[in-house]
Structure formats: C-alpha cells, structure tokens
XYZ file of C-alpha atoms in Angstrom:
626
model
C 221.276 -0.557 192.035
C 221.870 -3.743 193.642
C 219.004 -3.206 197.040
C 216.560 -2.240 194.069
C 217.669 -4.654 191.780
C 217.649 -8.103 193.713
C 214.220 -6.794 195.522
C 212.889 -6.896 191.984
C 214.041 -9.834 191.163
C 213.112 -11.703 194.300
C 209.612 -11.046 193.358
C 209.915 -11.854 189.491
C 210.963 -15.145 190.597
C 208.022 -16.044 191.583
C 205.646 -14.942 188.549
C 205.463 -19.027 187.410
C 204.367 -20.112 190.867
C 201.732 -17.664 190.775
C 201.032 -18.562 187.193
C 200.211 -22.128 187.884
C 198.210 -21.416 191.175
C 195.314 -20.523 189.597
C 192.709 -22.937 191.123
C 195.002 -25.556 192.296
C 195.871 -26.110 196.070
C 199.217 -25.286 196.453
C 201.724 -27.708 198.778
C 204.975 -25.826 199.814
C 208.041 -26.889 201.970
C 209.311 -24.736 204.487
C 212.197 -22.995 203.236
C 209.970 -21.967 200.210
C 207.837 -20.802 202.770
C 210.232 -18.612 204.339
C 211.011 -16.942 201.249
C 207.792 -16.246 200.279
C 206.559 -14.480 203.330
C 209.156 -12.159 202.752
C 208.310 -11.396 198.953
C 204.759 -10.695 200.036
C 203.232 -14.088 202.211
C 200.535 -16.042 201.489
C 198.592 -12.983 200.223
C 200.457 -13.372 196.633
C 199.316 -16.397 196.381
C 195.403 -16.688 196.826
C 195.521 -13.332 194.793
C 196.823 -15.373 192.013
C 193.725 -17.484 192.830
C 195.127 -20.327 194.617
C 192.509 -22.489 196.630
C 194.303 -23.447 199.672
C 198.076 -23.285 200.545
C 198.998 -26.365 202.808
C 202.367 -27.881 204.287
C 204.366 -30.027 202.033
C 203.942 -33.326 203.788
C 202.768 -36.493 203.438
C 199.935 -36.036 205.616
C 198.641 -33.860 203.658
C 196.179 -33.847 200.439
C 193.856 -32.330 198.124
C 189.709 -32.435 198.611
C 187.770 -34.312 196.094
C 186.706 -31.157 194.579
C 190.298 -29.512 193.852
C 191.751 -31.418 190.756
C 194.746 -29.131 190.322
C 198.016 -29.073 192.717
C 200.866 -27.004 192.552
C 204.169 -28.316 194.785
C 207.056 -25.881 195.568
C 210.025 -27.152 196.699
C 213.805 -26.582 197.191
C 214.968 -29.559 197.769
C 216.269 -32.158 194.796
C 213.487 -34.213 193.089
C 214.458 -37.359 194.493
C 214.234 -39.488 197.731
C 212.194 -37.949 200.733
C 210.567 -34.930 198.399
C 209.858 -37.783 195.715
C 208.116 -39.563 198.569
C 205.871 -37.011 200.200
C 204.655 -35.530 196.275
C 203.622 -39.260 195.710
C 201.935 -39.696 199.226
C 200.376 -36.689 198.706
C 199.233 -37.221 194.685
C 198.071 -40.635 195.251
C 196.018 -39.956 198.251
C 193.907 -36.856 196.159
C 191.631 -36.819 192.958
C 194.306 -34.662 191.064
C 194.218 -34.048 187.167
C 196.712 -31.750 186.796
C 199.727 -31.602 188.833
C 203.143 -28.938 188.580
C 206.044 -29.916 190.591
C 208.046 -26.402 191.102
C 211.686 -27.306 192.153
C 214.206 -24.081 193.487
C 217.390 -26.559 192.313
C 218.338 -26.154 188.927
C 218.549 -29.130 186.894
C 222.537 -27.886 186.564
C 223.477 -32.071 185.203
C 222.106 -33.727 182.372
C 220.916 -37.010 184.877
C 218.796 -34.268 186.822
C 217.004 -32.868 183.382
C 216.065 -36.450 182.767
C 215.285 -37.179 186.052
C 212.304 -33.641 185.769
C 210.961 -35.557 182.584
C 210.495 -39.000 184.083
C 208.631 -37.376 187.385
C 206.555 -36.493 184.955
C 205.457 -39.467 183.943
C 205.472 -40.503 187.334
C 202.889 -37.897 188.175
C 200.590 -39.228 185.595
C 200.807 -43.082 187.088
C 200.485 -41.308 190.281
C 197.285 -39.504 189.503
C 195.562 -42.906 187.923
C 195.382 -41.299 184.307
C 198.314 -40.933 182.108
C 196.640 -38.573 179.584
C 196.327 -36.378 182.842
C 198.792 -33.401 183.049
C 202.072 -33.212 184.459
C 203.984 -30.336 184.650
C 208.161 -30.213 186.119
C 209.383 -26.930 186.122
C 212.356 -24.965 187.300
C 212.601 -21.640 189.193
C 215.586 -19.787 191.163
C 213.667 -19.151 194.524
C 216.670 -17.979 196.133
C 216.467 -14.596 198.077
C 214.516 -13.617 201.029
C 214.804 -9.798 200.926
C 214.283 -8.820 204.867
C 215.670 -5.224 203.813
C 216.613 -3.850 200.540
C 220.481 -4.410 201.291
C 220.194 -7.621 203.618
C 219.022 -10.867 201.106
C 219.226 -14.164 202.687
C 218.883 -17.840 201.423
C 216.729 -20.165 203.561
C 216.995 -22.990 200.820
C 221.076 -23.148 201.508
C 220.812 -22.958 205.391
C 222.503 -26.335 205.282
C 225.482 -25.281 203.711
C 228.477 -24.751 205.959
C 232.197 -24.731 205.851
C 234.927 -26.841 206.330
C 235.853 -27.417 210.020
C 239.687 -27.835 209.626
C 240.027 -31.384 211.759
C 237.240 -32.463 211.438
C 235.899 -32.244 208.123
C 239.664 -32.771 206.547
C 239.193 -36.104 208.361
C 235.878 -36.960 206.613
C 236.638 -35.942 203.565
C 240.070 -38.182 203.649
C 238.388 -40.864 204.875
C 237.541 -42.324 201.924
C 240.564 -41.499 199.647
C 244.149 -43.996 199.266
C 246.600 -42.671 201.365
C 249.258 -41.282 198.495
C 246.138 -38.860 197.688
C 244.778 -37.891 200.919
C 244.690 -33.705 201.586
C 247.256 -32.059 203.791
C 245.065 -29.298 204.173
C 241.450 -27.850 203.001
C 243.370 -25.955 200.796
C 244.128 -28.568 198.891
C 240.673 -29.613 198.742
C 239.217 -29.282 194.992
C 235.357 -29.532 193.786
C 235.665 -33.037 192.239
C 236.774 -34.212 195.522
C 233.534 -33.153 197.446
C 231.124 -35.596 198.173
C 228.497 -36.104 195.106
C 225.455 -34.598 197.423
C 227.204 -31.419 198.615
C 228.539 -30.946 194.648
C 224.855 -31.100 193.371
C 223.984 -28.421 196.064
C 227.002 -26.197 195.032
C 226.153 -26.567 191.542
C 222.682 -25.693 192.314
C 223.837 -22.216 194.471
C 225.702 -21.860 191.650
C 223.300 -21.847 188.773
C 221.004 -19.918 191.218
C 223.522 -17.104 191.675
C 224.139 -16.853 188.080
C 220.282 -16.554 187.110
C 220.392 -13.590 190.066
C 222.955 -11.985 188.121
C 221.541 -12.792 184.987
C 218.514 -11.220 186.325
C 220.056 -7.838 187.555
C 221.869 -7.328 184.294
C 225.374 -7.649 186.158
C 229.012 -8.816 185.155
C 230.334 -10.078 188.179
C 234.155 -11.060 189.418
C 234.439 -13.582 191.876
C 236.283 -13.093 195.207
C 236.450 -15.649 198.161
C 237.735 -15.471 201.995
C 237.960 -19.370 202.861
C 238.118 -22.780 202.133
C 234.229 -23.408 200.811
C 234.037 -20.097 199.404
C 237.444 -20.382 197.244
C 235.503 -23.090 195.846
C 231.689 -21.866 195.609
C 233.184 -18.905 193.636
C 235.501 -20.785 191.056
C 232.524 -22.704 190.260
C 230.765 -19.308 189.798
C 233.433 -18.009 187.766
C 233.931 -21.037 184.995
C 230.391 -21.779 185.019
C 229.637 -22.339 181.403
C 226.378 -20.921 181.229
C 227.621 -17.320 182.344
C 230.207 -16.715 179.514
C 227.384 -15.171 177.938
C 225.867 -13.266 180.046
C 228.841 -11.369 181.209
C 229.719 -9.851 177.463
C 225.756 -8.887 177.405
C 225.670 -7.300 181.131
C 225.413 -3.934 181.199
C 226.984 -3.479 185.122
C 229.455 -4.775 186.989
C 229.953 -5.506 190.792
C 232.712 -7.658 192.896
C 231.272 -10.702 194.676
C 232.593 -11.704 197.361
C 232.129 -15.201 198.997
C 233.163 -15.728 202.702
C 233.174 -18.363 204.987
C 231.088 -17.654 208.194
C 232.778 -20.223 209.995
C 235.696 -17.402 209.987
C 233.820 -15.535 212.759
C 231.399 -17.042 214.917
C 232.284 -14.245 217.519
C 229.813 -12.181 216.303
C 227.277 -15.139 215.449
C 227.100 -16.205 218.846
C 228.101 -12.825 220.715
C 225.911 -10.744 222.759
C 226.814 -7.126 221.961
C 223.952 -5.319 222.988
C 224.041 -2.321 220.851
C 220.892 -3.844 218.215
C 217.192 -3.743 218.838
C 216.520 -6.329 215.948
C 219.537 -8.645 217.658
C 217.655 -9.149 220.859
C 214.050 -9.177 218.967
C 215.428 -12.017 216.985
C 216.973 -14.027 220.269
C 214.074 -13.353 222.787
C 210.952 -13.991 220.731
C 209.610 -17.619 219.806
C 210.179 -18.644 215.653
C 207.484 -18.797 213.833
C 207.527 -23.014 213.119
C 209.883 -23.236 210.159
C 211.665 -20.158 209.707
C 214.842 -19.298 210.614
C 214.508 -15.512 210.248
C 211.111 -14.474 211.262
C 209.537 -14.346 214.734
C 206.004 -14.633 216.255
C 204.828 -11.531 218.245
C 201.832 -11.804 220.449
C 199.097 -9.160 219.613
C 196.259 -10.339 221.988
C 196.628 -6.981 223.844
C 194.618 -5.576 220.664
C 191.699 -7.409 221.543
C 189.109 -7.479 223.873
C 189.064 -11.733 223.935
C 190.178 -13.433 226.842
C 193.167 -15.619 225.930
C 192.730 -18.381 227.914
C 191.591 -21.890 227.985
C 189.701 -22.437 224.340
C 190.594 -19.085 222.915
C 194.336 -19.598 223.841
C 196.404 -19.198 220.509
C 193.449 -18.472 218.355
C 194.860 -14.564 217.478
C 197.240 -15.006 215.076
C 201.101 -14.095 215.764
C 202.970 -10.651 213.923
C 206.032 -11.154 212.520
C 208.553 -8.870 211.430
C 208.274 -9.558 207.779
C 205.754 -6.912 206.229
C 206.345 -6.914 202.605
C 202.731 -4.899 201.977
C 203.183 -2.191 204.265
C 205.495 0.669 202.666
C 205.714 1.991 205.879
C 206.313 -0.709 208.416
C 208.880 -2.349 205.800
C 211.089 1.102 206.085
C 210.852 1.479 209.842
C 212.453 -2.462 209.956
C 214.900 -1.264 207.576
C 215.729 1.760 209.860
C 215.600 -0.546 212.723
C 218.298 -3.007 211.381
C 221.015 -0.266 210.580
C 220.286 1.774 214.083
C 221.977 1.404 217.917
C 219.189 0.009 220.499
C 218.572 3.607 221.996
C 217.944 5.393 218.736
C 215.755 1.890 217.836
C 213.698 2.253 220.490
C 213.454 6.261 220.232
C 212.193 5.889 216.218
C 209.377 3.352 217.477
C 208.260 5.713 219.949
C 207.920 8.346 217.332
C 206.486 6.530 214.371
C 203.821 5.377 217.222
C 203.040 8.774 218.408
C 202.892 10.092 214.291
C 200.781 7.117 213.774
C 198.341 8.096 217.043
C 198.125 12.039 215.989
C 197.133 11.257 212.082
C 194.544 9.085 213.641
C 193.660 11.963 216.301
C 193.910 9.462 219.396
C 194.357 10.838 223.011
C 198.067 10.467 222.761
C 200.003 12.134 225.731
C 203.715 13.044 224.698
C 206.352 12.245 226.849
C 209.809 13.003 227.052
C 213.262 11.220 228.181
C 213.385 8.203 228.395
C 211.486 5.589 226.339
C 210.113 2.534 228.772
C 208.525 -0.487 227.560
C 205.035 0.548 229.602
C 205.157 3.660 227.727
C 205.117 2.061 224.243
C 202.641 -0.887 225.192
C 200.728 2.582 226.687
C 200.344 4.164 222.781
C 200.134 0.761 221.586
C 196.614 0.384 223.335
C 195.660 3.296 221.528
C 194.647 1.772 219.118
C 192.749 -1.205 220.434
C 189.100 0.432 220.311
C 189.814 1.911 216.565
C 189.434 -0.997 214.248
C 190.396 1.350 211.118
C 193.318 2.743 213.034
C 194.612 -1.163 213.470
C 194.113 -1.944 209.996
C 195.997 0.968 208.906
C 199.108 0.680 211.158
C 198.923 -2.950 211.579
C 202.864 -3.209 210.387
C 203.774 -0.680 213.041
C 201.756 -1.976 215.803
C 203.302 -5.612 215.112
C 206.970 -3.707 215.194
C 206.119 -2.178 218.180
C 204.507 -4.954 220.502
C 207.532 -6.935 219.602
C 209.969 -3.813 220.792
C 207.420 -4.366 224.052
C 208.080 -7.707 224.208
C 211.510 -7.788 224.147
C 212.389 -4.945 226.334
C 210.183 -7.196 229.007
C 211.398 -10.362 228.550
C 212.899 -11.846 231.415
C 216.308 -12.894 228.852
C 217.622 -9.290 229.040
C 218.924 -9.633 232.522
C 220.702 -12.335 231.183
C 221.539 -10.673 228.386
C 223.289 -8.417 230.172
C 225.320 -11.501 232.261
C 226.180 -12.456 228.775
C 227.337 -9.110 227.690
C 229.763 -8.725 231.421
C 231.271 -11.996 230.996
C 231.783 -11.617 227.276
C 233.533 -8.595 227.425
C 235.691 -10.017 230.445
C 236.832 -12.740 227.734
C 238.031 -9.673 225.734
C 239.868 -8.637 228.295
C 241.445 -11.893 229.065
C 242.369 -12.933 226.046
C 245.918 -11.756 224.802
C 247.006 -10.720 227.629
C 247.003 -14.221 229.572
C 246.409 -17.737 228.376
C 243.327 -19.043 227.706
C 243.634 -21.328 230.900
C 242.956 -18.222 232.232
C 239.625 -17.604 230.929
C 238.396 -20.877 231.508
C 239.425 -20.778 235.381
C 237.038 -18.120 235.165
C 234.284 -19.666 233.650
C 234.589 -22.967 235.577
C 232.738 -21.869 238.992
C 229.885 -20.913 236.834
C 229.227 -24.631 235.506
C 226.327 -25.995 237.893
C 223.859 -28.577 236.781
C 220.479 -28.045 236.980
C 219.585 -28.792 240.743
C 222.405 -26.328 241.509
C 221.268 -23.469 239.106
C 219.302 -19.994 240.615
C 217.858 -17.881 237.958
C 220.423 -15.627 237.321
C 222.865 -19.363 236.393
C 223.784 -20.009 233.131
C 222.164 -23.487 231.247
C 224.287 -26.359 229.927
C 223.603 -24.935 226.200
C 224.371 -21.209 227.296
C 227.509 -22.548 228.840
C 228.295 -24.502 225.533
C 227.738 -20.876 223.558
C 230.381 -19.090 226.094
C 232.736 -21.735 225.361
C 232.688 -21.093 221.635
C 232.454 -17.724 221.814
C 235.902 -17.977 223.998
C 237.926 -20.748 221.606
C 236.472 -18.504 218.597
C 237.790 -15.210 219.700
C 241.002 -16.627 220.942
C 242.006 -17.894 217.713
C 244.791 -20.302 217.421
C 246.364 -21.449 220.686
C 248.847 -24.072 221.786
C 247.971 -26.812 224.185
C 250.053 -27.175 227.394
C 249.519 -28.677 230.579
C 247.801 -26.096 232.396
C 245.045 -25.873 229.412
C 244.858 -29.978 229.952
C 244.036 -29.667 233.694
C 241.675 -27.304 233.619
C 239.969 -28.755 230.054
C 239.835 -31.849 231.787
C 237.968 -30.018 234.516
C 235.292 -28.752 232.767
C 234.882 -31.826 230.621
C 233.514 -33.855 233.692
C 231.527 -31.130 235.073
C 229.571 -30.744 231.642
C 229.626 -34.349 231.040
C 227.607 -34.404 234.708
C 225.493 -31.396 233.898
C 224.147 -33.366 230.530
C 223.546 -36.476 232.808
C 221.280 -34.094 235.295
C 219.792 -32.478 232.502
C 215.801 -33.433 233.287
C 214.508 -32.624 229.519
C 216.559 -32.030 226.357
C 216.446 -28.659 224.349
C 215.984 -29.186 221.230
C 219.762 -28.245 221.134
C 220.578 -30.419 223.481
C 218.633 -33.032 221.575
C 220.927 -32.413 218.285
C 224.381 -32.437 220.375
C 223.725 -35.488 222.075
C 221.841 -37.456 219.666
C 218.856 -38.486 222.369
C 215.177 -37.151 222.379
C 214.992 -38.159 226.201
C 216.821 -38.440 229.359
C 216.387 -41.411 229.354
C 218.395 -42.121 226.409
C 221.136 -40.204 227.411
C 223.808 -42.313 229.008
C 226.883 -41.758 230.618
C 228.966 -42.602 227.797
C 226.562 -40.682 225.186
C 227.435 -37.900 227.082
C 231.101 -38.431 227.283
C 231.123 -38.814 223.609
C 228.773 -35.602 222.686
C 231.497 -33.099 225.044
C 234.247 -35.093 223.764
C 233.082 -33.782 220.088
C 232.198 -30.447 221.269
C 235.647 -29.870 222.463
C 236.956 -31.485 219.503
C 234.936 -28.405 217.519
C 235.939 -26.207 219.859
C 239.791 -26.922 219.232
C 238.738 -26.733 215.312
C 237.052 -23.173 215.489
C 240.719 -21.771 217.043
C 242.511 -22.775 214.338
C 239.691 -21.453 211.252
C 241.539 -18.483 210.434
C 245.120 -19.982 210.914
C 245.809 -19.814 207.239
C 244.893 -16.279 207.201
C 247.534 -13.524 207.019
C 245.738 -10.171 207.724
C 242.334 -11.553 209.268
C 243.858 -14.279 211.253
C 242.089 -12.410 214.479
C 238.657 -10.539 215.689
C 239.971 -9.496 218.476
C 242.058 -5.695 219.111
C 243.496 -5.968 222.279
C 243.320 -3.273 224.954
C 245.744 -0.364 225.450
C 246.816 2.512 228.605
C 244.002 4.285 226.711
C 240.788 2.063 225.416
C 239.623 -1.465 226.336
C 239.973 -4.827 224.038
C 237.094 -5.178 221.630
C 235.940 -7.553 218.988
C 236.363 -6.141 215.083
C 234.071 -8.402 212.755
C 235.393 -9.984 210.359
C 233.104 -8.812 208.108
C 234.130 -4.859 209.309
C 237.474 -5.499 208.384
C 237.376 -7.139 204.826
C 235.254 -4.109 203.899
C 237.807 -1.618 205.147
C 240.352 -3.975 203.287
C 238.643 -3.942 200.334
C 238.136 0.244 200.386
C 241.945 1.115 201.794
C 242.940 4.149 199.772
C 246.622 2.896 199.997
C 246.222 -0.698 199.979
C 248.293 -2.020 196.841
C 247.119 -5.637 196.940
C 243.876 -6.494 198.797
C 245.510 -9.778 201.273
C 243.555 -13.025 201.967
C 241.105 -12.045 199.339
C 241.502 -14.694 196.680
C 240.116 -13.417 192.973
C 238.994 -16.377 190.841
C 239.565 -16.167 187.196
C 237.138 -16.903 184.614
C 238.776 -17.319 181.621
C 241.594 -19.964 179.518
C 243.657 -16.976 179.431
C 244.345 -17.139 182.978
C 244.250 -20.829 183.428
C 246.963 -21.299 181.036
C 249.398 -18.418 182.886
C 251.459 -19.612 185.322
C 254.385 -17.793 187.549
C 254.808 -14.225 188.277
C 252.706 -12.636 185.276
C 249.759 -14.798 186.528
C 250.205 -13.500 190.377
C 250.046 -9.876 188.476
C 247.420 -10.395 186.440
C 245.579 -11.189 189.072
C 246.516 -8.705 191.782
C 245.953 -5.724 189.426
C 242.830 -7.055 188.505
C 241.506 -7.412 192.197
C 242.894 -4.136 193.219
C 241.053 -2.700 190.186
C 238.149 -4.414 190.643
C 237.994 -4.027 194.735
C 238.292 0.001 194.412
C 234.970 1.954 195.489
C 235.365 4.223 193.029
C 235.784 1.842 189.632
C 232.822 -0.674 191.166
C 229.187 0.884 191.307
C 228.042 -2.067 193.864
C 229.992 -4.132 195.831
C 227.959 -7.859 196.682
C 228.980 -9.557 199.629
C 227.975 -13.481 200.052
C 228.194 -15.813 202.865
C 228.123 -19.121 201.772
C 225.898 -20.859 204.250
C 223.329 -19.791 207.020
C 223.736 -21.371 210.302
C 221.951 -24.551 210.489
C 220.242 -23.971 213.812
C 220.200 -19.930 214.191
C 220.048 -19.599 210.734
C 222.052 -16.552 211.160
C-alpha cells in the first residue's frame, strides 16, 4: 500500500498548481523543480495550459502580454523569496498573481503573514483591486521509485554533530542551563529558524499521512529524529486523523549522520551508485543527472551546435516502461544491472525489427552503445523507447568514464580500512593513507585530489567509531594536518567543494591561515563523526570485523535496524525510541511507563501485526543530496 499510496499522492499534490497555471507563466524555485520532474516534468504543466515555466529569480519576469503568474516555492514567505516575487512582480504587467508556498503556515504569525503578501502583491502589481492569491500545498515527495520517496525541499536539514553543534546550541544559553548532551536537547531550545522548518516537515508529514489514510506511531534512532518524531506524534492537528485512518504503519525517523560509511563509501556492487557519482547534475537537482544523447543524431556537436541537444535524465515519470527498468535497476547488483539493459535493448530492437545481432557473455559498454545506434536512423523507434535509450546511454557512459579506475582505487583502499580497523589503532590506518597525500604538482592520474582525500578521511573516522586519542594518533594527525593544509595552499582552482570548506571562491583568497583554519574544522568534524553513535547500545558500530573464515565488512546501519525491527525473538527492539502521542502516557512515569512503551513498540515493530513499515531520514545531504 504504501509505494502505491505516496506515488498517488505525490501527484495529487500538485492538482492546485496545475489549477492556477492556466494561462499564467509559472516561476518555480529549484527544489520545486526537482520534485516536479519526478511527478511528471514540465510536461504537467503546459498541459494544464501554462504559458512559460521560468526560474524563480529576480532576473526574471513576465512579457507584456502574460498578465497572470503563478510562483511555487518551498521556502518561507519572507526575506530572500519575498524579495525575488517582488523583483519579479514589479518588473511585469501582472493582474493576477498566486504565490504557491510548500511550508505550511503551521503558526498563527505565518497565516497572517500569507494574508498580508497578499496585499503586498496587489501594491506590487500597481492595482489593488487586482488579484492576489497565497496558497498552501505539501510538495513534499519526489517519488524516484515506488518504494524510494525523497524530499528535495528539506535537503538542508541535518543532525546534530555532537561537539560541535552542542557548542552552538549552548552558546547562547546561562551556564546553570546549558546541555550536557544532545540528549538533553528539547524542541523549544532549537533555534527559531530550524523550529519553523521542523514544524513545517512536520505538518507536511502529517498531510502525507493524512493523504494515504494511515495511523502512524512514531519511532526515532538519534538526536534530531527523537525530536522530528515527538513533534509528529503530539502534533495537534493529527489527533483526528488517526481515530479516522483506516491503516496503520510504524515510522521510523533516523539520523543519517549515524552512518556516513555508506554515504560516502564506494562499494561497487550498484549500477545506479556509480551513474549517480560519474555523470554531471542536471543544474539544481540533487538526484537527477544529465546524460548526453548526441550519438542519436546526425548533428555535429561542436562549436555553435555544442549543447544544443538536450540532456536525458533518469527521471521518466511518462514512460511505464523506462520508469520499471530504473526501478529494477535500483534494487539489482551491477552485473545483473548491466545484463537487464542489454536485454530490454535487444527486446526493444526486435519489436522494432532492427538488424540486432545477439551476443552472448559478457556485456561491454561498445556493445550497448552498438544496439543503442540502432536506433539512430528510426525516428519512431526513438520516440518510442526514448526512456530506455536515455537509461542505456547513461549505463554507456558510466561504464566509460575515466572515474571507474578510480573507483576501483577507492573500493582497494576502502576495504583495506576494513581490514585495519579493529584489529589495530587507527594510527594505523592513517600511516597508511599518509604517503598518498600529494598536492597537485605532485599528483599522476591514478593520485587521489585534496577533496577525495578529505572523503577517505571520513569514511575512516566514520567507520572507526569512537576512539581514544593518544600520542601516536597526535603525531601522525599532526602529520597529515600540514600536508593538507599545503595541498589547499597549491590547490590552483577551487571545487566547488573546496570553495564551501574553505570559504574562498579563488586561490587567491585562500591564505595560509584560511587554510589552517578550514583542516583545523575538518578534523574537528572528523573527531565529531567517531563519536555519533556513542550513545548507542546495539548500533554503536557499521563495521563486523574479520574472522579465520570471512573478511571485515561494513553492515549499514540502515540493514541492521531493519533486521532489529523484524527479529523473531527480539523482546524489546534497543536504541529504537517510540514516541507517545497521548496525556495518558505523558502523565505515567516509572516502570509502568517503560512497559507501556516497550510492549507497544514490540507490538507495533512486528512484520506480521504492521501491513507497511515507513522508514524516514530526517535530512538529505546538503551537497550529495544523498
């Protein structure tokens, strides 16, 4: 129920943006964007009638003939979006304007604040008997498969880093009241931005549920999540709806920042996982990539024609077929991946009787471009496997791009940290790593970069776990402190990585001491992401050290809640918090409160009582989105 009903209500969502398109030019930010060209793209849309669909900026605006503007959004209705709607309004010949907003007004100050922009829109426009419109819907979901939703508009949301963030957040507070721990750490004690955004992921969740007709129980695995889902579980507005529901289903909230392992890990065994790193984003997104299909036509792509054919992406919400061979893709090993494009391509080729030779053995990136070219004097044949032929010329792509012998340096030295780790300190490990630190006039092809070296490092402190310092570790930190601090110095352009660690757009700008202070931080992160799952008691580790008879390995975190959460003899389901809901609970205190609450999580947390099980992160990686 759950795949079919969130895909449903993905799309629903958007029924009053497509009501109010109707001859207006509609202006959209980029994580609206995002989720839209996964519930169907731009196509929904100017079906709906919409003139034009242009970038929400402030360099934008309407033509003198298009008196009608639509603006989607999902940020609040307030300082920079507040700016850019008037930039925009005041620079067209609007009559009608709708503001669209993916927040929910969840306070009463943010309800008033929809009916003044109102007015504002009016004074805006030059006429206030024009129309103004503020309205309110929960774009939440892109649904890349029918079990995989994700939530571009939150991508900003990440937890607690237990140093670092404690320190922030105690900043500000007298020292009698300051928090020993993020445990300790309550909603009313967040900053006021990052409560409005909770309260907004809240009332979003609870209109998805609301939506899908389900009763849900919180559950939480971390500091940020413990308190995303207690907001969840007292929000006022879903006492209602869960004596209506007709379903049920656990939801459970954990904190990414529990295992960046497998974030930043190169494990070699998906298709989509190397698609994803090796191809360019399309501008924007966080999920979606371009794929070049200029080998379908018979332009040469060079000096003015150079980027006029427009780039594939993954996303193919109109093509029944396509969208179920990504969905195959996502959930199979790399060999079987590659095996299933090969097929579908040769199906596709024989329905449309093209010369297509089969081959057996092994599948080779020449042989798929080979079938993909096909189809490149067979204009119908495009149009009808266009989703395919996009899939497939970005399987091409990737299997050729010069990252996968890299890759594959990643993947050695990776699963030499695995190794390592437990069965030496992690001096040891970094010893290892330290000969391969060379700055750029240094580097071959085969070296790794400053940022790759910066994404080994955290994939080693995050699969350690929690460590203790001693003098060895010093020496050898202190090492490969003023190596990288050098390497940053040498650097002669700045990644846009690079750019965000070190605060600089140039080399120029970087410093010596900028430097200094950007590894100093990284390390300081670094020492934070061992000590993440420290208050853990069962998934205080990812890693399963080796044996006499198999090697160490990573376990996701994610793998073992799930097999927490389904153990047939499992009495009480550890480090997986249930938040109550109700006075009744709030007002028990002692043991019959612990019971209450462990029988109702092992209850609820039992495949065979639950129909649908909803897991949540609560953030996507603010870079990788991931």
């Amino acid at each position: 129920m759950a795949g079919t009903g969130l895909a449903a209500f993905s799309g629903k969502v958007w029924e009053p943006v497509l009501a109010k398109s109707r001859r207006a030019v509609v202006f959209m930010d980029e994580p609206c964007a995002e989720i839209l060209h996964w519930c169907g793209g731009a196509e929904l849309l100017l079906a709906a009638g919409a003139l034009n669909i242009k970038e929400f900026s402030s360099f934008e605006s309407g033509s003198p003939g298009q008196p009608k503007a639509v603006f989607v959004v999902s940020s609040p209705l307030r300082g920079r979006a507040l700016e850019v709607i008037r930039d925009v309004v005041t620079q067209s010949c609007f009559q009608y304007c709708v503001v669209v907003t993916a927040l929910s007004p969840a306070e009463p100050e943010e309800q008033a604040a929809h009916e003044q922009l109102e007015e504002k829109l009016c004074e805006w426009m030059g006429n206030m008997g024009y129309t103004a419109e503020v309205l309110w819907a929960p774009l939440l979901l892109a649904p890349v498969s029918p079990h995989l939703f994700l939530a571009p508009s939150f991508h900003y949301l990440f937890p607690f880093l237990p140093a670092w963030d404690l320190q922030a957040l105690n900043r500000s507070r007298p020292d009698k009241k300051r928090f020993p721990g993020l445990g300790d750490v309550d909603f009313p004690s967040l900053p006021h931005e990052l409560q409005t955004r909770i309260r907004s992921l809240v009332s979003g969740l609870h209109h998805l549920m609301e939506g899908i007709g389900v009763r849900e129980e919180c559950f939480s695995v971390g500091h940020l999540s413990r308190i995303i889902a207690g907001e969840l579980a007292n929000y006022p507005q879903a006492k209602n709806r869960r004596k209506t529901a007709q379903n049920k289903a656990s939801l459970v909230f954990i904190d990414r920042i529990l295992d960046v392992t497998g974030a930043i890990g190169h494990h070699g065994d998906s298709l989509v996982e190397k698609v994803l790193s090796f191809l360019p984003r399309i501008p924007g997104h966080k999920t979606d990539v371009m794929i070049n299909m200029d080998v379908l036509t018979h332009l040469r792509i060079d000096g003015d024609n150079e980027g006029i054919i427009a780039p594939g992406c993954l996303s193919q919400p109109n093509d029944p077929a396509a969208k179920s061979l990504l969905e195959s893709l996502l959930s199979m090993k790399h060999k079987e991946a590659v095996m299933e494009v090969r097929r579908q391509l040769v199906d596709a080729a024989s329905r449309e009787k093209l010369p297509i030779k089969m081959s057996m053995g092994r599948v080779t990136p020449e042989q798929l471009r080979s079938h993909v070219l096909l189809f490149k004097e067979n204009d119908q044949a495009i149009e009808n496997h266009c989703g395919l032929l996009q899939l497939a010329l970005a399987t091409v792509q990737t299997l050729k791009h010069p990252q996968c012998i890299k890759w594959d340096s990643f993947l050695a030295f990776e699963r030499l940290i695995l190794q390592s780790t437990g069965k030496s300190e992690l001096p040891t490990v970094l010893n290892q790593m330290y000969p391969m630190i060379k700055s750029h006039n240094e580097r071959g092809p085969d070296d790794f970069s400053t940022e790759e070296l910066f994404m080994l490092l955290v994939y080693i402190y995050s699969v350690t776990g929690e460590v203790q310092k001693n003098s060895e570790l010093d020496v050898i930190e202190g090492q490969m402190r003023k190596v990288l601090i050098q390497c940053l110095c040498d650097e002669p352009e700045l990644s846009p990585l690079l750019q965000k660690i070190t605060g600089c757009e140039c080399p120029r700008e970087l410093t010596l001491e900028k430097s200094t202070a950007a590894v100093d931080k990284i390390f300081a992160t670094l020492w934070d992401l061992t000590k993440v799952r420290a208050h853990l008691k069962l998934f205080n580790s990812v890693h399963v050290p080796g044996s006499n008879v198999q090697q160490a390995s990573y376990k996701p975190l994610l793998r073992q809640i799930v097999e927490e959460i389904f153990h047939p003899d499992r009495a009480e389901p550890k480090d997986i918090e249930h938040m109550s809901s109700g006075l009744t609970d709030l007002l028990k205190t002692g043991f019959s409160m612990f019971m209450k609450v462990v029988v109702l999580s092992t209850r609820l947390l039992k495949p065979l009582d639950i129909p649908e099980l909803l897991f949540a992160t609560d953030h996507l990686h603010p870079d990788t989105g991931i």
